[in-house]
């Protein structure tokens, strides 16, 4: 193995370790299908730490529930018109928290008033990170964190070889 390859290998290994720390997947509500009206989401989010680049996972019954990203006032008043982004796809949906700022999500069709809303405050990434764009906003199922890691890794690797 050449010296260059060895350094590439070390670099990739270190990146892998950093990436493990860098992007977490948070299951909203704590369980597999926890986007429902039995969960206290402020209690849940108070016990989590969110960093930019992290992902939220929403598991839910899509025949009843939805997820809309809204602004602060719509969150407080449960207004589900004029939302920022409709996260709803197949019921196992992900959303990447790209920026260090507060994000607000509510469930449509009146469920917000029953407590189905969550606010998360995203902190800046403490480690240097490789910016990643979402794989596909149209994707219906969970983007597994390992697939994400591989994508990140190949980006990092390509950057190194340039
Ligand atoms: C949710 O939990 C918080 C404490 O984290 C508590 O203050 C609040 O009253 C709870 N809300 C409901 C609807 O039980
Ligand atoms: C929040 O969005 C609503 C529409 O849903 C809009 O009327 C309002 O002006 C927005 N508020 C802020 C602070 O951007
Ligand atoms: C959000 O998207 C889902 C799935 O595409 C759709 O069924 C639903 O009507 C949309 N909600 C709103 C409020 O547009």
PDB file of C-alpha atoms and ligand atoms in Angstrom:
ATOM      1  CA  UNK A   1       0.000   0.000   0.000  1.00  0.00           C
ATOM      2  CA  UNK A   2       1.404   3.376  -1.018  1.00  0.00           C
ATOM      3  CA  UNK A   3       1.856   6.185   1.448  1.00  0.00           C
ATOM      4  CA  UNK A   4      -0.877   8.196  -0.240  1.00  0.00           C
ATOM      5  CA  UNK A   5      -3.322   5.309   0.061  1.00  0.00           C
ATOM      6  CA  UNK A   6      -2.417   4.813   3.680  1.00  0.00           C
ATOM      7  CA  UNK A   7      -3.140   8.461   4.459  1.00  0.00           C
ATOM      8  CA  UNK A   8      -6.393   8.193   2.538  1.00  0.00           C
ATOM      9  CA  UNK A   9      -7.363   5.195   4.649  1.00  0.00           C
ATOM     10  CA  UNK A  10      -6.508   6.972   7.889  1.00  0.00           C
ATOM     11  CA  UNK A  11      -8.397  10.049   6.760  1.00  0.00           C
ATOM     12  CA  UNK A  12     -11.485   8.028   5.891  1.00  0.00           C
ATOM     13  CA  UNK A  13     -11.376   6.155   9.184  1.00  0.00           C
ATOM     14  CA  UNK A  14     -11.174   9.388  11.136  1.00  0.00           C
ATOM     15  CA  UNK A  15     -13.969  10.921   9.068  1.00  0.00           C
ATOM     16  CA  UNK A  16     -16.092   7.862   9.754  1.00  0.00           C
ATOM     17  CA  UNK A  17     -15.609   8.308  13.486  1.00  0.00           C
ATOM     18  CA  UNK A  18     -16.470  12.009  13.253  1.00  0.00           C
ATOM     19  CA  UNK A  19     -19.524  11.323  11.125  1.00  0.00           C
ATOM     20  CA  UNK A  20     -20.800   8.831  13.677  1.00  0.00           C
ATOM     21  CA  UNK A  21     -20.790  11.677  16.181  1.00  0.00           C
ATOM     22  CA  UNK A  22     -21.991  14.268  13.731  1.00  0.00           C
ATOM     23  CA  UNK A  23     -25.365  13.250  12.424  1.00  0.00           C
ATOM     24  CA  UNK A  24     -27.883  11.603  14.670  1.00  0.00           C
ATOM     25  CA  UNK A  25     -31.321  10.391  13.783  1.00  0.00           C
ATOM     26  CA  UNK A  26     -33.905  11.430  16.381  1.00  0.00           C
ATOM     27  CA  UNK A  27     -37.090   9.378  16.535  1.00  0.00           C
ATOM     28  CA  UNK A  28     -39.660  12.032  17.310  1.00  0.00           C
ATOM     29  CA  UNK A  29     -41.531  10.977  20.450  1.00  0.00           C
ATOM     30  CA  UNK A  30     -38.931   8.330  21.256  1.00  0.00           C
ATOM     31  CA  UNK A  31     -40.468   5.233  19.655  1.00  0.00           C
ATOM     32  CA  UNK A  32     -41.004   3.672  16.252  1.00  0.00           C
ATOM     33  CA  UNK A  33     -44.481   5.094  15.606  1.00  0.00           C
ATOM     34  CA  UNK A  34     -44.461   7.909  18.120  1.00  0.00           C
ATOM     35  CA  UNK A  35     -45.951  10.734  16.090  1.00  0.00           C
ATOM     36  CA  UNK A  36     -49.344  10.298  17.767  1.00  0.00           C
ATOM     37  CA  UNK A  37     -51.546  12.109  20.245  1.00  0.00           C
ATOM     38  CA  UNK A  38     -50.419  10.077  23.301  1.00  0.00           C
ATOM     39  CA  UNK A  39     -46.954  11.611  23.417  1.00  0.00           C
ATOM     40  CA  UNK A  40     -45.839  14.721  25.276  1.00  0.00           C
ATOM     41  CA  UNK A  41     -43.527  16.148  22.633  1.00  0.00           C
ATOM     42  CA  UNK A  42     -42.234  19.090  24.658  1.00  0.00           C
ATOM     43  CA  UNK A  43     -41.134  16.630  27.307  1.00  0.00           C
ATOM     44  CA  UNK A  44     -39.448  14.549  24.592  1.00  0.00           C
ATOM     45  CA  UNK A  45     -37.619  17.449  22.905  1.00  0.00           C
ATOM     46  CA  UNK A  46     -36.468  18.828  26.267  1.00  0.00           C
ATOM     47  CA  UNK A  47     -34.508  15.621  26.778  1.00  0.00           C
ATOM     48  CA  UNK A  48     -32.819  15.608  23.365  1.00  0.00           C
ATOM     49  CA  UNK A  49     -29.959  17.617  21.937  1.00  0.00           C
ATOM     50  CA  UNK A  50     -30.170  18.569  18.288  1.00  0.00           C
ATOM     51  CA  UNK A  51     -27.225  19.657  16.178  1.00  0.00           C
ATOM     52  CA  UNK A  52     -27.270  21.011  12.643  1.00  0.00           C
ATOM     53  CA  UNK A  53     -27.107  18.119  10.209  1.00  0.00           C
ATOM     54  CA  UNK A  54     -29.167  15.824  12.439  1.00  0.00           C
ATOM     55  CA  UNK A  55     -32.269  14.103  11.130  1.00  0.00           C
ATOM     56  CA  UNK A  56     -35.746  13.786  12.579  1.00  0.00           C
ATOM     57  CA  UNK A  57     -37.672  10.584  11.994  1.00  0.00           C
ATOM     58  CA  UNK A  58     -41.471  10.677  12.172  1.00  0.00           C
ATOM     59  CA  UNK A  59     -43.263   7.332  12.319  1.00  0.00           C
ATOM     60  CA  UNK A  60     -47.047   7.601  12.104  1.00  0.00           C
ATOM     61  CA  UNK A  61     -50.341   6.463  10.648  1.00  0.00           C
ATOM     62  CA  UNK A  62     -50.547   8.447   7.434  1.00  0.00           C
ATOM     63  CA  UNK A  63     -54.279   7.907   7.058  1.00  0.00           C
ATOM     64  CA  UNK A  64     -54.803  10.069  10.155  1.00  0.00           C
ATOM     65  CA  UNK A  65     -51.721  12.148  10.736  1.00  0.00           C
ATOM     66  CA  UNK A  66     -49.401  14.482   8.878  1.00  0.00           C
ATOM     67  CA  UNK A  67     -46.362  16.645   9.580  1.00  0.00           C
ATOM     68  CA  UNK A  68     -46.105  20.235   8.532  1.00  0.00           C
ATOM     69  CA  UNK A  69     -43.165  22.502   9.198  1.00  0.00           C
ATOM     70  CA  UNK A  70     -44.561  25.876  10.259  1.00  0.00           C
ATOM     71  CA  UNK A  71     -43.325  29.125  11.772  1.00  0.00           C
ATOM     72  CA  UNK A  72     -43.445  29.975  15.471  1.00  0.00           C
ATOM     73  CA  UNK A  73     -46.794  31.754  15.478  1.00  0.00           C
ATOM     74  CA  UNK A  74     -48.490  28.995  13.464  1.00  0.00           C
ATOM     75  CA  UNK A  75     -47.005  26.462  15.885  1.00  0.00           C
ATOM     76  CA  UNK A  76     -48.354  28.315  18.897  1.00  0.00           C
ATOM     77  CA  UNK A  77     -51.810  28.772  17.383  1.00  0.00           C
ATOM     78  CA  UNK A  78     -52.002  25.425  15.518  1.00  0.00           C
ATOM     79  CA  UNK A  79     -52.513  27.020  12.117  1.00  0.00           C
ATOM     80  CA  UNK A  80     -52.022  24.385   9.415  1.00  0.00           C
ATOM     81  CA  UNK A  81     -52.568  26.559   6.349  1.00  0.00           C
ATOM     82  CA  UNK A  82     -49.615  28.343   4.713  1.00  0.00           C
ATOM     83  CA  UNK A  83     -47.094  25.940   6.164  1.00  0.00           C
ATOM     84  CA  UNK A  84     -43.399  26.185   5.265  1.00  0.00           C
ATOM     85  CA  UNK A  85     -42.927  22.563   4.213  1.00  0.00           C
ATOM     86  CA  UNK A  86     -45.090  19.453   4.073  1.00  0.00           C
ATOM     87  CA  UNK A  87     -42.923  16.666   5.495  1.00  0.00           C
ATOM     88  CA  UNK A  88     -45.677  14.041   5.086  1.00  0.00           C
ATOM     89  CA  UNK A  89     -44.884  11.211   2.694  1.00  0.00           C
ATOM     90  CA  UNK A  90     -45.413   7.568   3.532  1.00  0.00           C
ATOM     91  CA  UNK A  91     -45.637   7.578   7.332  1.00  0.00           C
ATOM     92  CA  UNK A  92     -41.977   6.852   8.000  1.00  0.00           C
ATOM     93  CA  UNK A  93     -40.581  10.205   7.065  1.00  0.00           C
ATOM     94  CA  UNK A  94     -37.391  12.064   7.715  1.00  0.00           C
ATOM     95  CA  UNK A  95     -36.436  15.711   7.862  1.00  0.00           C
ATOM     96  CA  UNK A  96     -32.919  17.086   8.084  1.00  0.00           C
ATOM     97  CA  UNK A  97     -32.260  19.964  10.476  1.00  0.00           C
ATOM     98  CA  UNK A  98     -29.808  21.905   8.342  1.00  0.00           C
ATOM     99  CA  UNK A  99     -29.469  25.144  10.264  1.00  0.00           C
ATOM    100  CA  UNK A 100     -28.841  26.079  13.895  1.00  0.00           C
ATOM    101  CA  UNK A 101     -32.261  27.625  14.609  1.00  0.00           C
ATOM    102  CA  UNK A 102     -35.634  26.621  16.079  1.00  0.00           C
ATOM    103  CA  UNK A 103     -37.833  24.391  13.921  1.00  0.00           C
ATOM    104  CA  UNK A 104     -41.560  23.898  14.444  1.00  0.00           C
ATOM    105  CA  UNK A 105     -43.749  21.008  13.306  1.00  0.00           C
ATOM    106  CA  UNK A 106     -47.451  20.386  13.740  1.00  0.00           C
ATOM    107  CA  UNK A 107     -49.922  17.715  12.749  1.00  0.00           C
ATOM    108  CA  UNK A 108     -52.740  18.849  10.462  1.00  0.00           C
ATOM    109  CA  UNK A 109     -56.482  18.165  10.706  1.00  0.00           C
ATOM    110  CA  UNK A 110     -56.917  19.389  14.264  1.00  0.00           C
ATOM    111  CA  UNK A 111     -54.470  17.005  15.918  1.00  0.00           C
ATOM    112  CA  UNK A 112     -52.164  19.887  16.758  1.00  0.00           C
ATOM    113  CA  UNK A 113     -54.773  21.087  19.244  1.00  0.00           C
ATOM    114  CA  UNK A 114     -54.577  17.660  20.901  1.00  0.00           C
ATOM    115  CA  UNK A 115     -50.862  18.166  21.471  1.00  0.00           C
ATOM    116  CA  UNK A 116     -49.372  16.822  18.255  1.00  0.00           C
ATOM    117  CA  UNK A 117     -46.770  19.508  17.782  1.00  0.00           C
ATOM    118  CA  UNK A 118     -43.083  19.673  18.423  1.00  0.00           C
ATOM    119  CA  UNK A 119     -40.484  22.433  18.578  1.00  0.00           C
ATOM    120  CA  UNK A 120     -36.796  21.633  18.367  1.00  0.00           C
ATOM    121  CA  UNK A 121     -33.928  24.024  18.921  1.00  0.00           C
ATOM    122  CA  UNK A 122     -30.954  23.127  16.768  1.00  0.00           C
ATOM    123  CA  UNK A 123     -27.467  23.931  18.025  1.00  0.00           C
ATOM    124  CA  UNK A 124     -24.470  24.574  15.769  1.00  0.00           C
ATOM    125  CA  UNK A 125     -22.473  21.503  14.909  1.00  0.00           C
ATOM    126  CA  UNK A 126     -19.572  21.387  17.386  1.00  0.00           C
ATOM    127  CA  UNK A 127     -17.295  19.556  14.924  1.00  0.00           C
ATOM    128  CA  UNK A 128     -16.279  20.563  11.410  1.00  0.00           C
ATOM    129  CA  UNK A 129     -18.746  18.949   9.059  1.00  0.00           C
ATOM    130  CA  UNK A 130     -19.227  18.202   5.407  1.00  0.00           C
ATOM    131  CA  UNK A 131     -22.389  19.915   4.214  1.00  0.00           C
ATOM    132  CA  UNK A 132     -24.886  17.432   2.831  1.00  0.00           C
ATOM    133  CA  UNK A 133     -28.011  18.072   0.861  1.00  0.00           C
ATOM    134  CA  UNK A 134     -30.996  15.825   1.535  1.00  0.00           C
ATOM    135  CA  UNK A 135     -30.813  12.674  -0.569  1.00  0.00           C
ATOM    136  CA  UNK A 136     -34.299  13.150  -1.938  1.00  0.00           C
ATOM    137  CA  UNK A 137     -37.206  15.037  -0.475  1.00  0.00           C
ATOM    138  CA  UNK A 138     -39.557  12.739  -2.401  1.00  0.00           C
ATOM    139  CA  UNK A 139     -38.223   9.648  -0.690  1.00  0.00           C
ATOM    140  CA  UNK A 140     -40.985   7.724   1.008  1.00  0.00           C
ATOM    141  CA  UNK A 141     -39.147   5.757   3.615  1.00  0.00           C
ATOM    142  CA  UNK A 142     -36.448   6.139   6.155  1.00  0.00           C
ATOM    143  CA  UNK A 143     -33.072   7.056   4.779  1.00  0.00           C
ATOM    144  CA  UNK A 144     -30.964   4.823   6.925  1.00  0.00           C
ATOM    145  CA  UNK A 145     -28.132   6.485   8.726  1.00  0.00           C
ATOM    146  CA  UNK A 146     -25.678   4.007   7.261  1.00  0.00           C
ATOM    147  CA  UNK A 147     -26.648   4.953   3.715  1.00  0.00           C
ATOM    148  CA  UNK A 148     -26.250   8.540   4.783  1.00  0.00           C
ATOM    149  CA  UNK A 149     -22.831   7.819   6.249  1.00  0.00           C
ATOM    150  CA  UNK A 150     -21.722   6.119   3.055  1.00  0.00           C
ATOM    151  CA  UNK A 151     -22.876   9.098   0.994  1.00  0.00           C
ATOM    152  CA  UNK A 152     -21.023  11.468   3.293  1.00  0.00           C
ATOM    153  CA  UNK A 153     -17.994   9.282   3.259  1.00  0.00           C
ATOM    154  CA  UNK A 154     -17.769   9.103  -0.511  1.00  0.00           C
ATOM    155  CA  UNK A 155     -18.060  12.881  -0.659  1.00  0.00           C
ATOM    156  CA  UNK A 156     -15.283  13.242   1.868  1.00  0.00           C
ATOM    157  CA  UNK A 157     -13.205  10.729   0.022  1.00  0.00           C
ATOM    158  CA  UNK A 158     -13.666  12.481  -3.309  1.00  0.00           C
ATOM    159  CA  UNK A 159     -12.764  15.793  -1.730  1.00  0.00           C
ATOM    160  CA  UNK A 160      -9.583  14.256  -0.359  1.00  0.00           C
ATOM    161  CA  UNK A 161      -8.482  12.860  -3.705  1.00  0.00           C
ATOM    162  CA  UNK A 162      -8.984  16.155  -5.544  1.00  0.00           C
TER     163      UNK A 162
HETATM  164  C1  LIG B   1     -45.548  17.805  29.101  1.00  0.00           C
HETATM  165  O1  LIG B   1     -44.406  17.722  29.924  1.00  0.00           O
HETATM  166  C2  LIG B   1     -44.006  18.976  30.479  1.00  0.00           C
HETATM  167  C3  LIG B   1     -42.735  18.737  31.263  1.00  0.00           C
HETATM  168  O2  LIG B   1     -41.702  18.433  30.409  1.00  0.00           O
HETATM  169  C4  LIG B   1     -45.103  19.517  31.359  1.00  0.00           C
HETATM  170  O3  LIG B   1     -44.730  20.793  31.840  1.00  0.00           O
HETATM  171  C5  LIG B   1     -46.392  19.649  30.568  1.00  0.00           C
HETATM  172  O4  LIG B   1     -47.443  20.047  31.416  1.00  0.00           O
HETATM  173  C6  LIG B   1     -46.740  18.325  29.894  1.00  0.00           C
HETATM  174  N1  LIG B   1     -47.893  18.518  29.032  1.00  0.00           N
HETATM  175  C7  LIG B   1     -48.954  17.730  29.067  1.00  0.00           C
HETATM  176  C8  LIG B   1     -50.038  18.068  28.108  1.00  0.00           C
HETATM  177  O5  LIG B   1     -49.046  16.776  29.841  1.00  0.00           O
HETATM  178  C1  LIG B   2     -46.216  32.736   9.992  1.00  0.00           C
HETATM  179  O1  LIG B   2     -46.975  32.150   8.943  1.00  0.00           O
HETATM  180  C2  LIG B   2     -48.281  32.727   8.840  1.00  0.00           C
HETATM  181  C3  LIG B   2     -49.009  31.929   7.801  1.00  0.00           C
HETATM  182  O2  LIG B   2     -49.138  30.612   8.209  1.00  0.00           O
HETATM  183  C4  LIG B   2     -48.157  34.183   8.489  1.00  0.00           C
HETATM  184  O3  LIG B   2     -49.450  34.767   8.423  1.00  0.00           O
HETATM  185  C5  LIG B   2     -47.331  34.900   9.550  1.00  0.00           C
HETATM  186  O4  LIG B   2     -47.106  36.228   9.162  1.00  0.00           O
HETATM  187  C6  LIG B   2     -46.012  34.198   9.739  1.00  0.00           C
HETATM  188  N1  LIG B   2     -45.338  34.803  10.863  1.00  0.00           N
HETATM  189  C7  LIG B   2     -44.057  35.126  10.867  1.00  0.00           C
HETATM  190  C8  LIG B   2     -43.521  35.696  12.131  1.00  0.00           C
HETATM  191  O5  LIG B   2     -43.344  34.940   9.879  1.00  0.00           O
HETATM  192  C1  LIG B   3     -49.005  16.826   2.570  1.00  0.00           C
HETATM  193  O1  LIG B   3     -48.568  15.778   1.712  1.00  0.00           O
HETATM  194  C2  LIG B   3     -49.357  14.613   1.812  1.00  0.00           C
HETATM  195  C3  LIG B   3     -48.679  13.522   0.998  1.00  0.00           C
HETATM  196  O2  LIG B   3     -48.201  14.018  -0.213  1.00  0.00           O
HETATM  197  C4  LIG B   3     -50.765  14.929   1.308  1.00  0.00           C
HETATM  198  O3  LIG B   3     -51.575  13.765   1.373  1.00  0.00           O
HETATM  199  C5  LIG B   3     -51.370  16.030   2.175  1.00  0.00           C
HETATM  200  O4  LIG B   3     -52.616  16.414   1.679  1.00  0.00           O
HETATM  201  C6  LIG B   3     -50.436  17.239   2.224  1.00  0.00           C
HETATM  202  N1  LIG B   3     -50.952  18.161   3.231  1.00  0.00           N
HETATM  203  C7  LIG B   3     -51.228  19.418   2.967  1.00  0.00           C
HETATM  204  C8  LIG B   3     -51.783  20.214   4.099  1.00  0.00           C
HETATM  205  O5  LIG B   3     -51.025  19.921   1.872  1.00  0.00           O
END
